[in-house]
C-alpha atoms as a PDB file:
ATOM      1  CA  MET A   1     -23.477  75.316  40.279  1.00  0.00           C
ATOM      2  CA  LEU A   2     -27.031  74.740  39.082  1.00  0.00           C
ATOM      3  CA  ASN A   3     -28.096  78.259  40.057  1.00  0.00           C
ATOM      4  CA  ARG A   4     -25.223  79.733  38.074  1.00  0.00           C
ATOM      5  CA  LEU A   5     -26.177  77.667  35.016  1.00  0.00           C
ATOM      6  CA  ILE A   6     -29.847  78.662  35.309  1.00  0.00           C
ATOM      7  CA  CYS A   7     -28.907  82.361  35.386  1.00  0.00           C
ATOM      8  CA  LEU A   8     -26.534  81.931  32.444  1.00  0.00           C
ATOM      9  CA  ILE A   9     -29.194  80.170  30.339  1.00  0.00           C
ATOM     10  CA  LEU A  10     -31.893  82.663  31.346  1.00  0.00           C
ATOM     11  CA  GLY A  11     -29.631  85.529  30.288  1.00  0.00           C
ATOM     12  CA  TYR A  12     -28.718  83.845  27.015  1.00  0.00           C
ATOM     13  CA  PHE A  13     -32.317  83.456  25.871  1.00  0.00           C
ATOM     14  CA  ILE A  14     -33.274  87.001  26.876  1.00  0.00           C
ATOM     15  CA  GLY A  15     -30.159  88.338  25.149  1.00  0.00           C
ATOM     16  CA  ALA A  16     -30.814  86.337  21.990  1.00  0.00           C
ATOM     17  CA  ILE A  17     -34.555  86.988  21.656  1.00  0.00           C
ATOM     18  CA  ILE A  18     -34.357  90.750  22.300  1.00  0.00           C
ATOM     19  CA  GLN A  19     -32.090  91.302  19.272  1.00  0.00           C
ATOM     20  CA  THR A  20     -33.093  94.935  18.848  1.00  0.00           C
ATOM     21  CA  GLY A  21     -30.939  96.007  15.906  1.00  0.00           C
ATOM     22  CA  PHE A  22     -31.973  92.974  13.891  1.00  0.00           C
ATOM     23  CA  TRP A  23     -35.696  93.497  14.552  1.00  0.00           C
ATOM     24  CA  ILE A  24     -35.520  97.231  13.799  1.00  0.00           C
ATOM     25  CA  GLY A  25     -33.783  96.334  10.554  1.00  0.00           C
ATOM     26  CA  LYS A  26     -36.531  93.867   9.689  1.00  0.00           C
ATOM     27  CA  PHE A  27     -39.111  96.560  10.417  1.00  0.00           C
ATOM     28  CA  ASN A  28     -37.299  98.652   7.805  1.00  0.00           C
ATOM     29  CA  HIS A  29     -37.192  95.685   5.386  1.00  0.00           C
ATOM     30  CA  ILE A  30     -33.459  95.024   5.697  1.00  0.00           C
ATOM     31  CA  ASP A  31     -31.128  92.682   7.520  1.00  0.00           C
ATOM     32  CA  ILE A  32     -28.945  95.141   9.432  1.00  0.00           C
ATOM     33  CA  ARG A  33     -26.107  92.615   9.303  1.00  0.00           C
ATOM     34  CA  ASP A  34     -25.845  93.094   5.549  1.00  0.00           C
ATOM     35  CA  TYR A  35     -24.807  96.717   6.042  1.00  0.00           C
ATOM     36  CA  GLY A  36     -21.878  98.619   7.493  1.00  0.00           C
ATOM     37  CA  SER A  37     -19.835  96.596   9.970  1.00  0.00           C
ATOM     38  CA  GLY A  38     -22.141  93.617   9.555  1.00  0.00           C
ATOM     39  CA  ASN A  39     -23.316  93.303  13.150  1.00  0.00           C
ATOM     40  CA  ALA A  40     -26.631  93.966  14.854  1.00  0.00           C
ATOM     41  CA  GLY A  41     -25.374  96.409  17.470  1.00  0.00           C
ATOM     42  CA  THR A  42     -26.070 100.022  18.348  1.00  0.00           C
ATOM     43  CA  THR A  43     -23.340 101.737  16.311  1.00  0.00           C
ATOM     44  CA  ASN A  44     -24.065  99.886  13.095  1.00  0.00           C
ATOM     45  CA  THR A  45     -27.816 100.418  13.488  1.00  0.00           C
ATOM     46  CA  MET A  46     -27.289 104.133  14.075  1.00  0.00           C
ATOM     47  CA  ARG A  47     -25.013 104.503  11.065  1.00  0.00           C
ATOM     48  CA  THR A  48     -27.356 102.527   8.847  1.00  0.00           C
ATOM     49  CA  LEU A  49     -30.821 103.641  10.015  1.00  0.00           C
ATOM     50  CA  GLY A  50     -30.195 106.874  11.905  1.00  0.00           C
ATOM     51  CA  LYS A  51     -29.877 108.176  15.451  1.00  0.00           C
ATOM     52  CA  LYS A  52     -33.408 107.282  16.555  1.00  0.00           C
ATOM     53  CA  ALA A  53     -32.960 103.637  15.572  1.00  0.00           C
ATOM     54  CA  GLY A  54     -29.543 103.643  17.241  1.00  0.00           C
ATOM     55  CA  PHE A  55     -30.846 105.057  20.518  1.00  0.00           C
ATOM     56  CA  ILE A  56     -33.707 102.547  20.623  1.00  0.00           C
ATOM     57  CA  THR A  57     -31.250  99.741  19.941  1.00  0.00           C
ATOM     58  CA  TYR A  58     -28.945 100.847  22.735  1.00  0.00           C
ATOM     59  CA  PHE A  59     -31.780 101.293  25.226  1.00  0.00           C
ATOM     60  CA  MET A  60     -33.327  97.901  24.550  1.00  0.00           C
ATOM     61  CA  ASP A  61     -30.007  96.047  24.415  1.00  0.00           C
ATOM     62  CA  ALA A  62     -29.002  97.562  27.755  1.00  0.00           C
ATOM     63  CA  PHE A  63     -32.476  97.013  29.199  1.00  0.00           C
ATOM     64  CA  LYS A  64     -32.358  93.265  28.564  1.00  0.00           C
ATOM     65  CA  SER A  65     -29.444  92.966  30.994  1.00  0.00           C
ATOM     66  CA  CYS A  66     -31.353  95.035  33.544  1.00  0.00           C
ATOM     67  CA  ILE A  67     -34.511  92.937  33.200  1.00  0.00           C
ATOM     68  CA  THR A  68     -32.440  89.771  33.579  1.00  0.00           C
ATOM     69  CA  ALA A  69     -30.960  91.167  36.803  1.00  0.00           C
ATOM     70  CA  ILE A  70     -34.425  92.034  38.097  1.00  0.00           C
ATOM     71  CA  ILE A  71     -35.741  88.532  37.325  1.00  0.00           C
ATOM     72  CA  ILE A  72     -32.763  86.960  39.104  1.00  0.00           C
ATOM     73  CA  HIS A  73     -33.348  89.289  42.049  1.00  0.00           C
ATOM     74  CA  PHE A  74     -36.955  88.156  42.399  1.00  0.00           C
ATOM     75  CA  ILE A  75     -36.122  84.471  41.916  1.00  0.00           C
ATOM     76  CA  TYR A  76     -33.216  84.362  44.335  1.00  0.00           C
ATOM     77  CA  GLY A  77     -32.821  87.620  46.252  1.00  0.00           C
ATOM     78  CA  SER A  78     -31.463  86.772  49.697  1.00  0.00           C
ATOM     79  CA  ASN A  79     -32.901  83.227  49.526  1.00  0.00           C
ATOM     80  CA  SER A  80     -29.786  81.741  47.915  1.00  0.00           C
ATOM     81  CA  ASP A  81     -26.609  80.627  49.622  1.00  0.00           C
ATOM     82  CA  ILE A  82     -24.751  82.279  46.715  1.00  0.00           C
ATOM     83  CA  SER A  83     -24.274  86.033  46.423  1.00  0.00           C
ATOM     84  CA  GLU A  84     -27.023  87.646  44.381  1.00  0.00           C
ATOM     85  CA  MET A  85     -24.421  89.848  42.706  1.00  0.00           C
ATOM     86  CA  LEU A  86     -22.518  86.786  41.483  1.00  0.00           C
ATOM     87  CA  LEU A  87     -25.699  85.286  40.025  1.00  0.00           C
ATOM     88  CA  ILE A  88     -26.528  88.575  38.293  1.00  0.00           C
ATOM     89  CA  LEU A  89     -23.056  88.630  36.763  1.00  0.00           C
ATOM     90  CA  TYR A  90     -23.658  85.146  35.363  1.00  0.00           C
ATOM     91  CA  GLY A  91     -27.036  86.272  34.044  1.00  0.00           C
ATOM     92  CA  GLY A  92     -25.479  89.348  32.458  1.00  0.00           C
ATOM     93  CA  PHE A  93     -22.770  87.295  30.807  1.00  0.00           C
ATOM     94  CA  GLY A  94     -25.496  85.031  29.444  1.00  0.00           C
ATOM     95  CA  VAL A  95     -27.217  88.098  27.970  1.00  0.00           C
ATOM     96  CA  VAL A  96     -24.008  89.137  26.218  1.00  0.00           C
ATOM     97  CA  LEU A  97     -23.530  85.627  24.835  1.00  0.00           C
ATOM     98  CA  GLY A  98     -27.119  85.608  23.582  1.00  0.00           C
ATOM     99  CA  HIS A  99     -26.739  89.068  22.077  1.00  0.00           C
ATOM    100  CA  ASN A 100     -23.480  88.188  20.340  1.00  0.00           C
ATOM    101  CA  PHE A 101     -24.404  84.654  19.277  1.00  0.00           C
ATOM    102  CA  PRO A 102     -28.212  84.345  18.810  1.00  0.00           C
ATOM    103  CA  PHE A 103     -29.081  80.730  18.021  1.00  0.00           C
ATOM    104  CA  TYR A 104     -31.778  81.584  15.459  1.00  0.00           C
ATOM    105  CA  LEU A 105     -29.612  84.030  13.474  1.00  0.00           C
ATOM    106  CA  GLY A 106     -26.716  81.749  12.688  1.00  0.00           C
ATOM    107  CA  PHE A 107     -24.994  82.922  15.908  1.00  0.00           C
ATOM    108  CA  LYS A 108     -24.308  86.286  14.276  1.00  0.00           C
ATOM    109  CA  GLY A 109     -25.401  89.199  16.461  1.00  0.00           C
ATOM    110  CA  GLY A 110     -23.763  92.271  17.992  1.00  0.00           C
ATOM    111  CA  LYS A 111     -20.619  92.991  19.980  1.00  0.00           C
ATOM    112  CA  GLY A 112     -22.175  93.062  23.444  1.00  0.00           C
ATOM    113  CA  ILE A 113     -21.125  96.495  24.686  1.00  0.00           C
ATOM    114  CA  ALA A 114     -24.654  97.856  25.187  1.00  0.00           C
ATOM    115  CA  ALA A 115     -25.677  94.618  26.919  1.00  0.00           C
ATOM    116  CA  THR A 116     -22.593  94.855  29.136  1.00  0.00           C
ATOM    117  CA  SER A 117     -23.425  98.444  30.030  1.00  0.00           C
ATOM    118  CA  GLY A 118     -26.898  97.268  31.055  1.00  0.00           C
ATOM    119  CA  LEU A 119     -25.278  94.783  33.421  1.00  0.00           C
ATOM    120  CA  VAL A 120     -23.156  97.581  34.875  1.00  0.00           C
ATOM    121  CA  ILE A 121     -26.262  99.730  35.365  1.00  0.00           C
ATOM    122  CA  SER A 122     -28.064  96.849  37.100  1.00  0.00           C
ATOM    123  CA  LEU A 123     -25.393  96.798  39.817  1.00  0.00           C
ATOM    124  CA  ILE A 124     -27.036  99.893  41.319  1.00  0.00           C
ATOM    125  CA  LEU A 125     -29.180  97.277  43.076  1.00  0.00           C
ATOM    126  CA  PHE A 126     -26.293  96.900  45.491  1.00  0.00           C
ATOM    127  CA  PRO A 127     -25.109  99.326  48.217  1.00  0.00           C
ATOM    128  CA  LYS A 128     -21.676 100.790  48.949  1.00  0.00           C
ATOM    129  CA  TYR A 129     -20.812 102.827  45.894  1.00  0.00           C
ATOM    130  CA  CYS A 130     -21.808 100.260  43.244  1.00  0.00           C
ATOM    131  CA  PHE A 131     -23.687 103.069  41.505  1.00  0.00           C
ATOM    132  CA  MET A 132     -20.261 104.508  40.720  1.00  0.00           C
ATOM    133  CA  PHE A 133     -19.670 101.741  38.178  1.00  0.00           C
ATOM    134  CA  THR A 134     -22.287 103.378  35.971  1.00  0.00           C
ATOM    135  CA  ILE A 135     -20.961 106.904  36.509  1.00  0.00           C
ATOM    136  CA  PHE A 136     -17.350 105.960  35.830  1.00  0.00           C
ATOM    137  CA  GLY A 137     -18.413 103.917  32.813  1.00  0.00           C
ATOM    138  CA  MET A 138     -20.347 106.811  31.303  1.00  0.00           C
ATOM    139  CA  VAL A 139     -17.518 109.268  31.961  1.00  0.00           C
ATOM    140  CA  THR A 140     -14.844 106.946  30.576  1.00  0.00           C
ATOM    141  CA  PHE A 141     -16.789 106.044  27.450  1.00  0.00           C
ATOM    142  CA  GLY A 142     -17.933 109.634  26.922  1.00  0.00           C
ATOM    143  CA  LEU A 143     -14.523 111.271  27.293  1.00  0.00           C
ATOM    144  CA  VAL A 144     -12.563 108.709  25.291  1.00  0.00           C
ATOM    145  CA  THR A 145     -15.156 108.715  22.516  1.00  0.00           C
ATOM    146  CA  LYS A 146     -15.435 112.508  22.463  1.00  0.00           C
ATOM    147  CA  PHE A 147     -11.717 113.213  22.239  1.00  0.00           C
ATOM    148  CA  SER A 148     -10.731 110.282  20.047  1.00  0.00           C
ATOM    149  CA  ARG A 149     -13.961 110.258  17.978  1.00  0.00           C
ATOM    150  CA  TYR A 150     -13.748 106.456  17.953  1.00  0.00           C
ATOM    151  CA  VAL A 151     -16.771 104.650  19.417  1.00  0.00           C
ATOM    152  CA  SER A 152     -14.841 101.389  19.411  1.00  0.00           C
ATOM    153  CA  LEU A 153     -11.999 102.850  21.483  1.00  0.00           C
ATOM    154  CA  GLY A 154     -14.487 104.285  23.968  1.00  0.00           C
ATOM    155  CA  SER A 155     -16.207 100.906  24.222  1.00  0.00           C
ATOM    156  CA  ILE A 156     -12.998  98.949  24.744  1.00  0.00           C
ATOM    157  CA  THR A 157     -11.658 101.441  27.294  1.00  0.00           C
ATOM    158  CA  GLY A 158     -14.956 101.474  29.151  1.00  0.00           C
ATOM    159  CA  ILE A 159     -15.194  97.715  29.522  1.00  0.00           C
ATOM    160  CA  ILE A 160     -11.558  97.391  30.651  1.00  0.00           C
ATOM    161  CA  GLY A 161     -12.172 100.210  33.126  1.00  0.00           C
ATOM    162  CA  PHE A 162     -15.134  98.313  34.568  1.00  0.00           C
ATOM    163  CA  PHE A 163     -12.934  95.302  35.312  1.00  0.00           C
ATOM    164  CA  ILE A 164     -10.290  97.471  37.016  1.00  0.00           C
ATOM    165  CA  GLU A 165     -12.938  99.246  39.096  1.00  0.00           C
ATOM    166  CA  PHE A 166     -14.605  95.950  40.033  1.00  0.00           C
ATOM    167  CA  VAL A 167     -11.324  94.527  41.334  1.00  0.00           C
ATOM    168  CA  ILE A 168     -10.580  97.695  43.307  1.00  0.00           C
ATOM    169  CA  TRP A 169     -14.080  97.760  44.802  1.00  0.00           C
ATOM    170  CA  GLY A 170     -13.665  94.134  45.867  1.00  0.00           C
ATOM    171  CA  LEU A 171     -10.251  94.665  47.415  1.00  0.00           C
ATOM    172  CA  VAL A 172     -11.499  97.546  49.566  1.00  0.00           C
ATOM    173  CA  GLY A 173     -14.552  95.559  50.664  1.00  0.00           C
ATOM    174  CA  TRP A 174     -17.298  97.415  48.834  1.00  0.00           C
ATOM    175  CA  LEU A 175     -18.831  94.362  47.146  1.00  0.00           C
ATOM    176  CA  PRO A 176     -21.313  91.940  48.782  1.00  0.00           C
ATOM    177  CA  LEU A 177     -19.042  88.977  48.048  1.00  0.00           C
ATOM    178  CA  ASN A 178     -16.941  86.717  50.247  1.00  0.00           C
ATOM    179  CA  ASN A 179     -13.340  86.004  49.242  1.00  0.00           C
ATOM    180  CA  ASN A 180     -14.099  82.998  47.034  1.00  0.00           C
ATOM    181  CA  GLU A 181     -17.088  84.712  45.435  1.00  0.00           C
ATOM    182  CA  PHE A 182     -14.988  87.804  44.731  1.00  0.00           C
ATOM    183  CA  ILE A 183     -12.384  85.736  42.883  1.00  0.00           C
ATOM    184  CA  GLU A 184     -15.097  83.953  40.890  1.00  0.00           C
ATOM    185  CA  ALA A 185     -16.923  87.208  40.150  1.00  0.00           C
ATOM    186  CA  SER A 186     -13.693  88.848  38.995  1.00  0.00           C
ATOM    187  CA  ILE A 187     -13.146  85.968  36.565  1.00  0.00           C
ATOM    188  CA  VAL A 188     -16.673  86.419  35.188  1.00  0.00           C
ATOM    189  CA  VAL A 189     -16.095  90.165  34.740  1.00  0.00           C
ATOM    190  CA  LEU A 190     -12.788  89.381  33.046  1.00  0.00           C
ATOM    191  CA  LEU A 191     -14.715  87.167  30.617  1.00  0.00           C
ATOM    192  CA  PHE A 192     -16.833  90.213  29.718  1.00  0.00           C
ATOM    193  CA  VAL A 193     -13.598  92.050  28.880  1.00  0.00           C
ATOM    194  CA  ILE A 194     -12.069  89.191  26.896  1.00  0.00           C
ATOM    195  CA  LEU A 195     -15.227  88.699  24.852  1.00  0.00           C
ATOM    196  CA  GLY A 196     -15.706  92.425  24.305  1.00  0.00           C
ATOM    197  CA  VAL A 197     -12.125  92.937  23.149  1.00  0.00           C
ATOM    198  CA  ALA A 198     -12.270  89.821  20.949  1.00  0.00           C
ATOM    199  CA  ARG A 199     -15.447  91.083  19.276  1.00  0.00           C
ATOM    200  CA  HIS A 200     -13.613  94.334  18.521  1.00  0.00           C
ATOM    201  CA  SER A 201     -10.544  92.640  17.045  1.00  0.00           C
ATOM    202  CA  GLY A 202     -11.275  94.100  13.620  1.00  0.00           C
ATOM    203  CA  ASN A 203     -11.716  97.568  15.117  1.00  0.00           C
ATOM    204  CA  ILE A 204      -8.423  97.220  17.005  1.00  0.00           C
ATOM    205  CA  LYS A 205      -6.587  96.347  13.787  1.00  0.00           C
ATOM    206  CA  ARG A 206      -8.122  99.355  12.052  1.00  0.00           C
ATOM    207  CA  LEU A 207      -7.237 101.611  15.011  1.00  0.00           C
ATOM    208  CA  ILE A 208      -3.627 100.468  14.762  1.00  0.00           C
ATOM    209  CA  ASN A 209      -3.623 100.969  10.990  1.00  0.00           C
ATOM    210  CA  GLY A 210      -5.366 104.350  11.252  1.00  0.00           C
ATOM    211  CA  THR A 211      -8.304 103.209   9.123  1.00  0.00           C
ATOM    212  CA  GLU A 212     -10.988 102.971  11.821  1.00  0.00           C
ATOM    213  CA  ARG A 213     -14.058 105.048  11.023  1.00  0.00           C
ATOM    214  CA  LYS A 214     -14.530 108.086  13.269  1.00  0.00           C
ATOM    215  CA  ILE A 215     -17.815 109.576  14.434  1.00  0.00           C
ATOM    216  CA  GLY A 216     -19.380 111.557  11.611  1.00  0.00           C
ATOM    217  CA  GLU A 217     -16.937 110.244   9.075  1.00  0.00           C
ATOM    218  CA  LYS A 218     -18.356 109.069   5.791  1.00  0.00           C
ATOM    219  CA  LYS A 219     -17.317 105.810   4.209  1.00  0.00           C
END
């Protein structure tokens, strides 16, 4: 249990400190959370400060999950009696918590989708088709976003798709997890989904009401 907690705390502090949208906003003499949707994530940064700022925000927010996974790999690797993948999932969830609820910003950060995608990308560390998580995620997000023109819908669909794929991969034996670890890991991945959907509750209401802002649409 201690190893899980260490990874969770490690991820939280990395996720909170590397608050890219907020720091880019400060560099431009604004608090990004005072604009647009009011969060410090990729989409709001892009809409407020432009594509370059948005791309940098996405890259860095995804990268912090990857760097957390790499640190956990070097700390534990095969030296732990717990699956490395399970520990990386805990670390990634910590990153999302830190990104969404940074302690030094009044616990007001982003929505965690970029950080979650970084966790998905980090699973390429593992064999047996785990690289497909990233490919399927990109395809799902890309197609849904392209045809619906809603970034939020693409994000929600992508994160739910990751959970479905993770469960399928586990059931067919493609994950380096024993039965108990697979159940625990699935619960952790489900927490990613629950948190991601909860953070998009406002977007979901606007999607239902037909008032959600589409790509390229002005206020």
